[in-house]
Every structure is written in C-alpha cells, then in structure tokens.
mmCIF file of C-alpha atoms in Angstrom:
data_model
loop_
_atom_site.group_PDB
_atom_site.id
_atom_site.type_symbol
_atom_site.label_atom_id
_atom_site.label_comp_id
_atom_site.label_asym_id
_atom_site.label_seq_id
_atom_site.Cartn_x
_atom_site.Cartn_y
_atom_site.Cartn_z
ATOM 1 C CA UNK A 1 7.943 33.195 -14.287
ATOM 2 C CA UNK A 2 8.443 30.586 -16.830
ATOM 3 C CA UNK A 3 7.075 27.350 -15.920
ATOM 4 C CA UNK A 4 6.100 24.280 -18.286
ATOM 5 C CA UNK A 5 3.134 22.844 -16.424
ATOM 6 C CA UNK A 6 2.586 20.140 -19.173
ATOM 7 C CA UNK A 7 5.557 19.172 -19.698
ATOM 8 C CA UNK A 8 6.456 18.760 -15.871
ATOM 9 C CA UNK A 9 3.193 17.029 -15.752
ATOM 10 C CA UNK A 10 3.878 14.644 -17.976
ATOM 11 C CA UNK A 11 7.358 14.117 -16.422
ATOM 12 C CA UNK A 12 6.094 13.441 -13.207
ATOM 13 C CA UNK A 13 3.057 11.341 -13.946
ATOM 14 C CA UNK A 14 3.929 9.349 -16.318
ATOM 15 C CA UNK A 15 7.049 8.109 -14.237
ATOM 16 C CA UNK A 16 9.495 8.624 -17.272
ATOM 17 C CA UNK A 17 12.593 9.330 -15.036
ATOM 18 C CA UNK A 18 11.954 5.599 -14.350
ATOM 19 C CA UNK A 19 11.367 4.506 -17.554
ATOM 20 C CA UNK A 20 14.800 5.791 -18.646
ATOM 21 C CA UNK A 21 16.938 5.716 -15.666
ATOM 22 C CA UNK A 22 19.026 2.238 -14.862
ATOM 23 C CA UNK A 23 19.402 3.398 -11.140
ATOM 24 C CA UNK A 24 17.677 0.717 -8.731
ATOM 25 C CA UNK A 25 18.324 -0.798 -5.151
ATOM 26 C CA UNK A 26 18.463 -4.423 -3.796
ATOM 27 C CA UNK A 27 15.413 -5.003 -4.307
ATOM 28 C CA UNK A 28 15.334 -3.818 -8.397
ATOM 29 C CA UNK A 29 13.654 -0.800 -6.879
ATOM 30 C CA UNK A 30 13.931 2.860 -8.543
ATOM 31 C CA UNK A 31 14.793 4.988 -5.249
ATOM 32 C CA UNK A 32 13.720 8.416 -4.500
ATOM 33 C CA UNK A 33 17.269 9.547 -3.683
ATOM 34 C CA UNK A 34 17.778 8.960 -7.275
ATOM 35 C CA UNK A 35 14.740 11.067 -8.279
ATOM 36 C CA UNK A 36 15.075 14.964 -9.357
ATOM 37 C CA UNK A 37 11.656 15.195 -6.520
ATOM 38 C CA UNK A 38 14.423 14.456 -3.896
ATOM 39 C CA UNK A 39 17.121 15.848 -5.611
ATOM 40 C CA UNK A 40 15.839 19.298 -5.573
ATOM 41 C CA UNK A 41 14.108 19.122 -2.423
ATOM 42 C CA UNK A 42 10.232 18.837 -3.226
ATOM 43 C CA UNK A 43 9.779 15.320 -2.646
ATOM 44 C CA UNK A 44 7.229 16.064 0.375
ATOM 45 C CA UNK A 45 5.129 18.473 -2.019
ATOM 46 C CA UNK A 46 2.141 17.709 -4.420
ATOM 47 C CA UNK A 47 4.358 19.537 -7.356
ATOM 48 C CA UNK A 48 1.981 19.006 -10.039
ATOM 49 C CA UNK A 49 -1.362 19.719 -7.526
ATOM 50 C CA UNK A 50 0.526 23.288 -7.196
ATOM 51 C CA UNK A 51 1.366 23.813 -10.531
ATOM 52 C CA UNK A 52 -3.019 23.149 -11.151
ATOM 53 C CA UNK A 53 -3.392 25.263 -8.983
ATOM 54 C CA UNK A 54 -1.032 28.430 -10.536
ATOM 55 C CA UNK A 55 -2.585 27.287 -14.106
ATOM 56 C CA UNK A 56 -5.853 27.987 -13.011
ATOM 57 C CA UNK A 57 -5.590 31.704 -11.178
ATOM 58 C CA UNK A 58 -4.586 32.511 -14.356
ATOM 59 C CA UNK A 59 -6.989 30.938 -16.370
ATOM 60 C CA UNK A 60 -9.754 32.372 -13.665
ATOM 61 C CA UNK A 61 -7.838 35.781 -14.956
ATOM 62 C CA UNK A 62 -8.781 35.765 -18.711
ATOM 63 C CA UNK A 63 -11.553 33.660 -18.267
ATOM 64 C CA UNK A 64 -13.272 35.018 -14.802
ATOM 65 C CA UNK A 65 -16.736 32.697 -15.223
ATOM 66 C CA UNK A 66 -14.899 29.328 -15.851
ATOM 67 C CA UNK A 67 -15.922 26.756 -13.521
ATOM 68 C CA UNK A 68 -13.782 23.894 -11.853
ATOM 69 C CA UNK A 69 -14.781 20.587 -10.948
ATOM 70 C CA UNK A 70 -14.553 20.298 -7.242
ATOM 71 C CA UNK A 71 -12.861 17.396 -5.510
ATOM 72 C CA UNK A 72 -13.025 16.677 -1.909
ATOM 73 C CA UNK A 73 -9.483 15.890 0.509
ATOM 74 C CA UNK A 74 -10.191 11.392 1.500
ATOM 75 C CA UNK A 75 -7.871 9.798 3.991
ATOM 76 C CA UNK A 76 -7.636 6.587 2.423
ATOM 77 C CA UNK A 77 -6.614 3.854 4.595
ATOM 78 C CA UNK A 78 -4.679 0.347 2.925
ATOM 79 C CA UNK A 79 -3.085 -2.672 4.795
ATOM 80 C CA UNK A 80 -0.611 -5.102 3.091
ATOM 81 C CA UNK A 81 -1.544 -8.573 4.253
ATOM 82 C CA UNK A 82 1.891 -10.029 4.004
ATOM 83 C CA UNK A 83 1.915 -11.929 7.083
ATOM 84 C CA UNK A 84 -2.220 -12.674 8.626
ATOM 85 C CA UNK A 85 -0.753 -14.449 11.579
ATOM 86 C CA UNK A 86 2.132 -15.040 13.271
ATOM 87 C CA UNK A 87 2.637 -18.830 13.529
ATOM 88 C CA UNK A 88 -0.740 -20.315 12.118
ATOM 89 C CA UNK A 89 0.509 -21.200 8.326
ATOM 90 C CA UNK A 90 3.728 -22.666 9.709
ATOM 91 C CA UNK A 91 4.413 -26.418 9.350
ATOM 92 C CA UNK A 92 4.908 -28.314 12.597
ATOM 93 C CA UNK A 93 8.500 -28.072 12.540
ATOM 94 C CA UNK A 94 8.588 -24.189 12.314
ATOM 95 C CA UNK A 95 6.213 -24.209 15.111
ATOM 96 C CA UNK A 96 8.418 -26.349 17.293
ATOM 97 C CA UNK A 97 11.461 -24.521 16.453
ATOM 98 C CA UNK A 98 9.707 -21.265 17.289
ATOM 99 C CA UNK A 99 8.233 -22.721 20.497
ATOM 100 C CA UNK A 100 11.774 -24.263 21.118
ATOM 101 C CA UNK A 101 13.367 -20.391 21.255
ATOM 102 C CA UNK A 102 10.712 -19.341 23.001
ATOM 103 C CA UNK A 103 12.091 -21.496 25.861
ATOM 104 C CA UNK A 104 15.901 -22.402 25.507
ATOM 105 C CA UNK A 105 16.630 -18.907 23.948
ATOM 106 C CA UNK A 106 14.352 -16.136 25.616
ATOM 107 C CA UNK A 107 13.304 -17.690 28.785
ATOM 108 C CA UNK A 108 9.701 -17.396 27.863
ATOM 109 C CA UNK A 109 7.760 -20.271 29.239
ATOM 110 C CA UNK A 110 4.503 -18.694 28.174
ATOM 111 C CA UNK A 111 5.356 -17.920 24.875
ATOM 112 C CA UNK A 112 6.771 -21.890 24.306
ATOM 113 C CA UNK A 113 3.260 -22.374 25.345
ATOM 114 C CA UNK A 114 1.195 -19.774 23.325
ATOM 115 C CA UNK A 115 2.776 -20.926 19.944
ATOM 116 C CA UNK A 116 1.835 -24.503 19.515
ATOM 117 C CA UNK A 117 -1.598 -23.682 21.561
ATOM 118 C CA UNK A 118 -2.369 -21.032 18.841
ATOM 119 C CA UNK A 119 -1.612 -22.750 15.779
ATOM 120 C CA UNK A 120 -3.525 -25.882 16.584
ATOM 121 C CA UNK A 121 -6.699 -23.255 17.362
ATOM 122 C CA UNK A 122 -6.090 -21.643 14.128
ATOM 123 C CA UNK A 123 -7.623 -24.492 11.672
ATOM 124 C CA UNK A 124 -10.636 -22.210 10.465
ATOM 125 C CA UNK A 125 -10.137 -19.151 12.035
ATOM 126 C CA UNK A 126 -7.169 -16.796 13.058
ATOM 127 C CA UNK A 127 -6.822 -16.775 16.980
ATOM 128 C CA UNK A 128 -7.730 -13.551 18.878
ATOM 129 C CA UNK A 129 -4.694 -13.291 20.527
ATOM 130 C CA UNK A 130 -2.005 -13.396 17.714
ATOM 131 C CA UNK A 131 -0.159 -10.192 17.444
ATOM 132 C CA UNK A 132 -0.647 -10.052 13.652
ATOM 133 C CA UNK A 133 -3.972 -10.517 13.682
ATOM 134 C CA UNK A 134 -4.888 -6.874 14.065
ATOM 135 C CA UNK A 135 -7.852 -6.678 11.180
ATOM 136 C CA UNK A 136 -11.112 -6.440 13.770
ATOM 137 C CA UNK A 137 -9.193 -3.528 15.559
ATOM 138 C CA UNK A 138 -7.875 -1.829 12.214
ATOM 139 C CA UNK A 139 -11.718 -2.169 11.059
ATOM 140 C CA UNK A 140 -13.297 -0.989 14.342
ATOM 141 C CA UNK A 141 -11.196 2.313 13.776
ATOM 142 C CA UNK A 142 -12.059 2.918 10.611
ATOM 143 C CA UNK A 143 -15.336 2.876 11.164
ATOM 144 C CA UNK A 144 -14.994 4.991 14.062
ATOM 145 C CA UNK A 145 -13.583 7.689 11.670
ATOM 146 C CA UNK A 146 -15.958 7.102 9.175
ATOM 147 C CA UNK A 147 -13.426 5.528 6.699
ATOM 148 C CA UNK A 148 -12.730 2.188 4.612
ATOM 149 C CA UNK A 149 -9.853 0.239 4.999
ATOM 150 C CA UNK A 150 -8.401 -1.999 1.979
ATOM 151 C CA UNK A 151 -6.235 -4.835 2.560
ATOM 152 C CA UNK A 152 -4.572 -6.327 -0.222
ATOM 153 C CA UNK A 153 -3.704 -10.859 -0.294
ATOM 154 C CA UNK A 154 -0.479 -12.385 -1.649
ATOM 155 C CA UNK A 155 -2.087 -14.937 -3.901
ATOM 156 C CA UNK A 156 1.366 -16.497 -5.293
ATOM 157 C CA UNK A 157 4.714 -17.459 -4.082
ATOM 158 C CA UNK A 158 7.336 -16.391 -6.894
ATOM 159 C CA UNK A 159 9.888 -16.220 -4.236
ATOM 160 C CA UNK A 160 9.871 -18.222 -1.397
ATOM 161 C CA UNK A 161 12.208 -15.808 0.366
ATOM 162 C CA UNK A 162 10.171 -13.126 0.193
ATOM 163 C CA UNK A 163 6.138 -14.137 -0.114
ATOM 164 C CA UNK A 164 4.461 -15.069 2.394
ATOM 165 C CA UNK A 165 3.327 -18.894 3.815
ATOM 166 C CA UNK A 166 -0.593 -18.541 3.474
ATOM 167 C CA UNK A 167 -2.368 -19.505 0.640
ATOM 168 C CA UNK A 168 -5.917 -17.530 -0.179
ATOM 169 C CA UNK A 169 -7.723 -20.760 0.104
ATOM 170 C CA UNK A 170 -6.823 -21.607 3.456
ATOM 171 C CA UNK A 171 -10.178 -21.429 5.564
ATOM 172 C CA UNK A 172 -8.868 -19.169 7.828
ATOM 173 C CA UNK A 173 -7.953 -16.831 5.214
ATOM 174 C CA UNK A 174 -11.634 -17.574 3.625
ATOM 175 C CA UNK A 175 -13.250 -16.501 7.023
ATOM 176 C CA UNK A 176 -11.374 -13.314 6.889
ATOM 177 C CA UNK A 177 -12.362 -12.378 3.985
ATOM 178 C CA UNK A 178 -15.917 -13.050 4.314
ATOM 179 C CA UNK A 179 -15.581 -10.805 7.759
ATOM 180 C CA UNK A 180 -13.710 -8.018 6.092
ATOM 181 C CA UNK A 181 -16.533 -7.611 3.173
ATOM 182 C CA UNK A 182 -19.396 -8.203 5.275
ATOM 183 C CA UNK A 183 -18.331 -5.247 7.273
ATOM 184 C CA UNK A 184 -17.813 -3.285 4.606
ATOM 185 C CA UNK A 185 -14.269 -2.929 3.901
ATOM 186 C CA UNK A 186 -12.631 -3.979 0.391
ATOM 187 C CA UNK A 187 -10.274 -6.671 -0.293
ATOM 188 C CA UNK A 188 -7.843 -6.192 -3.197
ATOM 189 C CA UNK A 189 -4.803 -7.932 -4.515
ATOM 190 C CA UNK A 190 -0.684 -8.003 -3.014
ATOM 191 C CA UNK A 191 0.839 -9.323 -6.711
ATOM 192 C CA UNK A 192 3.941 -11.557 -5.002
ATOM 193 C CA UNK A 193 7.704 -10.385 -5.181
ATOM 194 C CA UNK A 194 8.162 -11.245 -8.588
ATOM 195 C CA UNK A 195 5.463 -10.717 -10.698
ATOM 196 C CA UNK A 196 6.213 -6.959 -11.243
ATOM 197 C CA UNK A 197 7.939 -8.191 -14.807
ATOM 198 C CA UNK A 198 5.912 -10.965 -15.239
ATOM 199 C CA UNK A 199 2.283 -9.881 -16.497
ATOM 200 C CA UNK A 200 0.788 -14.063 -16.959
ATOM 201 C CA UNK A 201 1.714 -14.001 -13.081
ATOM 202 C CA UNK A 202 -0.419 -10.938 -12.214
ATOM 203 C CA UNK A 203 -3.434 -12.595 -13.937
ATOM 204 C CA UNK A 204 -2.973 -15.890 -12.813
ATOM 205 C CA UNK A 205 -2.448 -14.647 -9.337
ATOM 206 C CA UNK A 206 -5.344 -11.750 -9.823
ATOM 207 C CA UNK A 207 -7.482 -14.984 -10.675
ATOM 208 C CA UNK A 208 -6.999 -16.857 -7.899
ATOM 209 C CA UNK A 209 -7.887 -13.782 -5.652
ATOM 210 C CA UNK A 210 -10.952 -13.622 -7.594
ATOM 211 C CA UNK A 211 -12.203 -17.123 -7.799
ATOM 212 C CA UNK A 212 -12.029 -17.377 -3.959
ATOM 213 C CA UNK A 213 -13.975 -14.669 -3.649
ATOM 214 C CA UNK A 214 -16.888 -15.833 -5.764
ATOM 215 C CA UNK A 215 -16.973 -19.059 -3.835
ATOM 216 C CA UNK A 216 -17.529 -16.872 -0.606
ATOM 217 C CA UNK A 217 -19.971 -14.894 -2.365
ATOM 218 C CA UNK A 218 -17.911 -11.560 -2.646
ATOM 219 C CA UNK A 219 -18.709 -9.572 -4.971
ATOM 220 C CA UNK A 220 -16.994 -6.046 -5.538
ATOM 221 C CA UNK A 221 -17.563 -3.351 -8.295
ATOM 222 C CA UNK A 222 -13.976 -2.850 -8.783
ATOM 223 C CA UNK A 223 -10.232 -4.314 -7.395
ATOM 224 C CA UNK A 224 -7.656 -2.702 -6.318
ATOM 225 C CA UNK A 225 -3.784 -4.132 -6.157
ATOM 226 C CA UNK A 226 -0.467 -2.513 -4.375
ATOM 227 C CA UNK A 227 2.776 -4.804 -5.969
ATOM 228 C CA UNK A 228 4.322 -6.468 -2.722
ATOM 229 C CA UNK A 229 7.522 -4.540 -1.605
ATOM 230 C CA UNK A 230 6.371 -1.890 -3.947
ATOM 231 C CA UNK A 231 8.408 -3.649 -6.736
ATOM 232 C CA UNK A 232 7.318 -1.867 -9.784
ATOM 233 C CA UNK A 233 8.667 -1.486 -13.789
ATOM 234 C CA UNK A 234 6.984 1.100 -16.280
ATOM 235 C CA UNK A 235 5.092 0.233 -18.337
ATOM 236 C CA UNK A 236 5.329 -3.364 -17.853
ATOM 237 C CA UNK A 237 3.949 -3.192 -14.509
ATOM 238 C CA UNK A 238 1.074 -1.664 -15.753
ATOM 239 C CA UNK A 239 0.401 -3.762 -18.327
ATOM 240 C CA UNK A 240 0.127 -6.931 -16.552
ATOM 241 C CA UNK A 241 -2.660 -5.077 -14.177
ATOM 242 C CA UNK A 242 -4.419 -4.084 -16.900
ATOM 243 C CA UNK A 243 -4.342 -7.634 -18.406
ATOM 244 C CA UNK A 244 -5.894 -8.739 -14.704
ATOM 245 C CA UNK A 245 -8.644 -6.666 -14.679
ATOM 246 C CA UNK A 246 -7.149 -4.502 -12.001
ATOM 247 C CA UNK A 247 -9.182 -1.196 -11.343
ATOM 248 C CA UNK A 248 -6.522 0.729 -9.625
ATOM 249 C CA UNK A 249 -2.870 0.435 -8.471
ATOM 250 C CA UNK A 250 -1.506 1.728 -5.493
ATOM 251 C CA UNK A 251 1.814 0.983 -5.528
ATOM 252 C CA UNK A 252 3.181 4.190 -6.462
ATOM 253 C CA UNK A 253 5.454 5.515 -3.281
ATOM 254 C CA UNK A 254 8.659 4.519 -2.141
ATOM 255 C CA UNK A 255 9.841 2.789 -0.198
ATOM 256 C CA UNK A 256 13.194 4.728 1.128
ATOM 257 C CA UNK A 257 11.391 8.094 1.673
ATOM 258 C CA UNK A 258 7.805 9.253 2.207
ATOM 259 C CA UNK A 259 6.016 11.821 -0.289
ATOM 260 C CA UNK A 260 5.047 12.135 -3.520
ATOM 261 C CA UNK A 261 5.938 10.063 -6.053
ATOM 262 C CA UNK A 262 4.288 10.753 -8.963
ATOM 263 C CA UNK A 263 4.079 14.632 -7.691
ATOM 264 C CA UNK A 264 0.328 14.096 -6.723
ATOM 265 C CA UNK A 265 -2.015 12.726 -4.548
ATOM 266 C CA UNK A 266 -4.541 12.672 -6.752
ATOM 267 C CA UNK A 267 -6.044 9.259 -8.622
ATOM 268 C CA UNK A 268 -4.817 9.626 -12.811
ATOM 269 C CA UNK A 269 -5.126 7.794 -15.986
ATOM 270 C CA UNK A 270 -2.212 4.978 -16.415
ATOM 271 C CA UNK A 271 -0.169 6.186 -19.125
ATOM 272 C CA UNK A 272 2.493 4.216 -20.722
ATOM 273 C CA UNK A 273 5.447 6.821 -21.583
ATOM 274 C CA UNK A 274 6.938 4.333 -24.284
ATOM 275 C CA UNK A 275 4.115 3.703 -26.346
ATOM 276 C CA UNK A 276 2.575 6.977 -25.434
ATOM 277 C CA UNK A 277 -0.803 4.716 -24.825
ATOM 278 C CA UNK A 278 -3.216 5.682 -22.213
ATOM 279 C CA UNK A 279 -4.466 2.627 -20.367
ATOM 280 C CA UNK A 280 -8.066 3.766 -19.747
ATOM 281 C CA UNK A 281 -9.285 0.505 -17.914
ATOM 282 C CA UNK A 282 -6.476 1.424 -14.853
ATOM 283 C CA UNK A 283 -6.423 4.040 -12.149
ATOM 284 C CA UNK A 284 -3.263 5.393 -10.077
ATOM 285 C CA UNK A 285 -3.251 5.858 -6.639
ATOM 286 C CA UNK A 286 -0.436 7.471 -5.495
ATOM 287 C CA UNK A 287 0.840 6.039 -1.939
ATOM 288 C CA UNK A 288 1.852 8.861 -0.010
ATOM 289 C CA UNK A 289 3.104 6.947 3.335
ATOM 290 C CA UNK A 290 4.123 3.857 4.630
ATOM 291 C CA UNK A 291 4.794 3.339 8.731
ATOM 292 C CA UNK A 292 8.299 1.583 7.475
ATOM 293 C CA UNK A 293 9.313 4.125 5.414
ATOM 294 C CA UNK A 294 9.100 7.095 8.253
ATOM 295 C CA UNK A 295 9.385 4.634 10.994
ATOM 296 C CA UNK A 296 12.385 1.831 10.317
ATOM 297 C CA UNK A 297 15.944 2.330 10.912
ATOM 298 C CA UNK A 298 16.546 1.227 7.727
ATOM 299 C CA UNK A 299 14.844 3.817 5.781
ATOM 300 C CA UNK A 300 13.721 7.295 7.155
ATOM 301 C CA UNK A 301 14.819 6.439 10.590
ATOM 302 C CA UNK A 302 12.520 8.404 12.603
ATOM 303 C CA UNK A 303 11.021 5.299 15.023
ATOM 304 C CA UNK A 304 7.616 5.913 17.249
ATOM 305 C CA UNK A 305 8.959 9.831 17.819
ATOM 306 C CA UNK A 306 6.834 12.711 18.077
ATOM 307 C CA UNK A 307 8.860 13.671 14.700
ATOM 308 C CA UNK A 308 7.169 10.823 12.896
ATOM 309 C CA UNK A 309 3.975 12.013 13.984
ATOM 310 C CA UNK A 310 4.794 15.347 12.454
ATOM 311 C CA UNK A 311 6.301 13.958 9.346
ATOM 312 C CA UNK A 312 2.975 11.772 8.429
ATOM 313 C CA UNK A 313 0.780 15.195 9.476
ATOM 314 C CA UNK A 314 2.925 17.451 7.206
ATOM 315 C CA UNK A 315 1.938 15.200 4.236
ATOM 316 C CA UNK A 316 -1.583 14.682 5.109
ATOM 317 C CA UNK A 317 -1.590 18.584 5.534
ATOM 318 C CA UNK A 318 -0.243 18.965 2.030
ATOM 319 C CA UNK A 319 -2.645 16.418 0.437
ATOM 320 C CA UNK A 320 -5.409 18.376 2.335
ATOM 321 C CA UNK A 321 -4.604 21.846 1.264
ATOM 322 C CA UNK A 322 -4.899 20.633 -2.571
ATOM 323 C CA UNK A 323 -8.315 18.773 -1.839
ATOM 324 C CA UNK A 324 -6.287 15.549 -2.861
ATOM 325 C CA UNK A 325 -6.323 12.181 -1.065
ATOM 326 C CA UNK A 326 -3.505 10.818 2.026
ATOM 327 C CA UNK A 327 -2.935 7.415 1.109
ATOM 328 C CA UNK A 328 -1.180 5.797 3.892
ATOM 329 C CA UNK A 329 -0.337 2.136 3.783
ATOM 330 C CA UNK A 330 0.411 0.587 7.389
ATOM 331 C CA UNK A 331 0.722 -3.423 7.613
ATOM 332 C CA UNK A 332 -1.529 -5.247 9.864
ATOM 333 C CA UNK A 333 1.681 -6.702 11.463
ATOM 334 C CA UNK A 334 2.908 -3.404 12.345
ATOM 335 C CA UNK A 335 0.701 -3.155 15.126
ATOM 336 C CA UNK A 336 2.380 -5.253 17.584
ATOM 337 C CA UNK A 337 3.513 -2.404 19.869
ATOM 338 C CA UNK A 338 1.173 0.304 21.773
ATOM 339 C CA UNK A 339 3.219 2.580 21.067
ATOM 340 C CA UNK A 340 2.582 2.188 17.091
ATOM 341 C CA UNK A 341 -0.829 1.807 17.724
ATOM 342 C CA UNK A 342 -1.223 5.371 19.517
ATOM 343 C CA UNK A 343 0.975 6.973 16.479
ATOM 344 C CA UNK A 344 -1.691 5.379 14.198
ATOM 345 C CA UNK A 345 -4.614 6.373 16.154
ATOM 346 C CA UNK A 346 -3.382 10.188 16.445
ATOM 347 C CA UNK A 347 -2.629 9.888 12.836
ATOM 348 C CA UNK A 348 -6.049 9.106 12.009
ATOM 349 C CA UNK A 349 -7.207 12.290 14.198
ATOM 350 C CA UNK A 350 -4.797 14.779 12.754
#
C-alpha cells in the first residue's frame, strides 16, 4: 500500500485546502462539503490519528524496543457565551416590545410578566429563572463527571447584527465570571463576528477579556479562544491569536457537518502553510461537535433524535479509540428544552 503519511499530514493540519481554495458560504465560511474529508467520505474519521497509528506498527516492526509517548482519550467540554441571558442586556424598549408579544401575540400573560420582572432583577446578577442562564447546571454536571467546562465571552461588537448585547464589564457578567473561576472552570475568549481578518481587533478585544479579569482577581495559566460563528482565515486567523497572547484555539470544526476538521482530535502546533512558520506560542484544538451542527434543520438536520445521539457517540467513539480528545461545543442557550438537556446528559455518559 502506498500511502504518504507526511504529506497527508501536512495537508490536513495545516488547513492548506483552505488556504488555497476561494469556496466559502454566507457567512465567508470554508464548508466541509467543499472539503476532499467530505468529498471522499472520511469526514467522521481521525484520518491522520489512523495513519499514526499504521506508521508506527511498522516502525514497532524494524524497530521492536521503540517506545511511544502515551496520551490519554479527555472529553473536553466548551460553551459559547453568545447570549448570557435572555432579556437582561436589552434596553427598555426591547424589553417592552418583547413583553408586548408576550401578550398581544402569544397569549402569554405570564411571560408579559416574567420579562420586565427579570430584567429589572438582573442589575448585578443574572436571574435564576432565565432560560439562558444555564452555567450553574452546565457546571454542576461537569463536575459530576469529573470534567471542566470552558466558556468563551464576546468582548467586542464588530457587527451589530451578529454579536451579542452584553458587554464583559457589566456586573452581572463580572459576577459570572468570578463564579465560574472560583469553581474551577476556565473562562476564555469568543473574538466577535468580524475580527477573524482583523488581528488589532483580536488583541484589543483579547485585552479587554483580560483586564476584567484582573480586576476580579482571575488569574489563569493560559487562555483559550473559539472565533464566534467559527469564522476563521489561514493564517491570518492565527496570527492575530498569536498577537493576543492566545494559548489555544478551538475554532477548528464546521459548522455545516460534524467531524474532523483538521483530520484529528488531537491538540498540534499552529502552522502557517504560506510562510511555512510554525507558531510555537499557539495550540489547536480541533472542535469535533457542535449541538447545531447535528441538531438544526439548517445544517445536519438530525433534531433531539435518537440518531443524533448516535451521531455525537460515533465521534466520541472514534476520538476514544485513538486516545485523542471529543471536543464538543454546546451553547449555554441551547439548553432551553428537556429534551436537549437529556441528549446532553446521555452524551456526557456515553
């Protein structure tokens, strides 16, 4: 069998197909049904894990006492903050229009109530009963499984459209984040919608992140970042993480289709394919899964279904087999429904 395991590597990791390719979708995205993964049917596989794996039988063959370092399979757990609350950063006019629909349009009496009642509780502190406020539960299971969830901030607003309508100083937002380190859990940076090309806005907005976290007396050994909508250029992407002292990115999944990206689900070396530069100071995560991806209409398709269930266990399975890490990103809005909230939970277990 003739296979080039370095060369495929270096395809694959380095993300040159998207370096050279002008394919992207609405949202200047490079999609996996563009990608030679999809295209010849092993998007869902670790490619590159496998190919390790086939280099080193036969390097065990000639040389039978070589050792390997060992790595160990992680679930590792992330939650894009892109919306903390439902209705406590609105101005009073969105809240009235909100509360307005809740009772002219949908009959709901309580819910006209519930909107104005929650916002005015929220000055310091999200309120325990808004839907998107799901971070003590997310936390509690963690723990329960012996894991770490990160959740990564918007810090900017390059596109009002798109960002969301908190702002990392807020107190509320403060108190969060005070709660979320004291417990043990890491807080890392959501670089807004357009900052992916724009490297002064990663700093300025990696920055921000940072300063509020000193004032709260937060201090982590390294930061992590995930681009918001997974909006992502090589090797300008990289760059501008490098340039804000970013430790790791996790960014690196799409957004149409679940699997592997990069062809592993292993953390790698940046590596800018142009300049053929490695960028030693930053880390890759590969994201294997995101609930929207398997879940919404709009992309997989495959809603709260036992077949979702199976698709997220298939790639866990796969990440487990090669002693790699599942990196599954599910917002903390998502949680709004039992139903998603059982999928997560048996996801967790599987």
């Amino acid at each position: 069998m003739k296979l080039d395991v370095f060369g495929s590597a270096f395809f694959m990791l380095s993300r040159y197909e998207e370096a050279i390719s002008t394919v992207r979708d609405s949202h200047d995205r490079f999609p996996a049904k563009a990608s030679i993964a999809y295209k010849a049917g092993f998007l869902d596989r670790p490619i590159i894990d496998e190919y390790v794996e086939i280099l080193w039988a036969a390097m065990q063959r000639v040389w039978p006492g070589l050792e390997r370092k060992q790595c160990t399979y992680r679930t590792l757990l992330s939650h894009d903050v892109d919306w903390p609350s439902c209705n406590a950063f609105h101005s009073p006019l969105q809240v009235l229009r909100s509360s307005a629909g809740d009772l002219l349009k949908r009959g709901d009496l309580v819910g006209a109530i519930r909107t104005p009642w929650q916002w005015l509780k929220s000055r310091d502190r999200l309120h325990p009963s808004d839907p998107y406020n799901t971070f003590e539960w997310i936390m509690d299971l963690s723990e329960k499984h012996g894991l770490t969830s990160a959740f990564y901030f918007i810090c900017g607003n390059t596109d009002p459209s798109k960002d969301s309508d908190y702002n990392i100083e807020h107190p509320a937002i403060r108190r969060l984040l005070r709660n979320i380190h004291a417990r043990g859990h890491e807080i890392g940076l959501h670089p807004s919608y357009n900052t992916y090309r724009n490297q002064s806005a990663i700093v300025a907005e990696a920055d921000r992140l940072k300063r509020v976290c000193v004032d709260e007396g937060i201090i982590q050994a390294e930061w992590g970042a995930r681009m918001h909508f997974l909006r992502w250029e090589t090797p300008v992407t990289m760059h501008g993480l490098v340039r804000a002292g970013i430790t790791y990115d996790t960014t690196l999944g799409y957004a149409d289709h679940a699997g592997f990206r990069c062809g592993t689900c292993h953390e790698y070396r940046a590596f800018d394919p142009v300049s053929r530069q490695v960028l030693l100071n930053l880390r890759l995560r590969p994201l294997i899964a995101m609930e929207c991806t398997i879940i919404d209409e709009r992309y997989m398709g495959l809603s709260v279904t036992t077949d979702a269930f199976e698709k997220f266990i298939k790639l866990k399975n796969a990440c487990r087999i090669v002693s790699g890490d599942f990196t599954l990103l599910w917002h903390n809005s998502q949680f709004a429904s039992e139903q998603k909230r059982e999928l997560y939970q048996k996801i967790l277990k599987g």
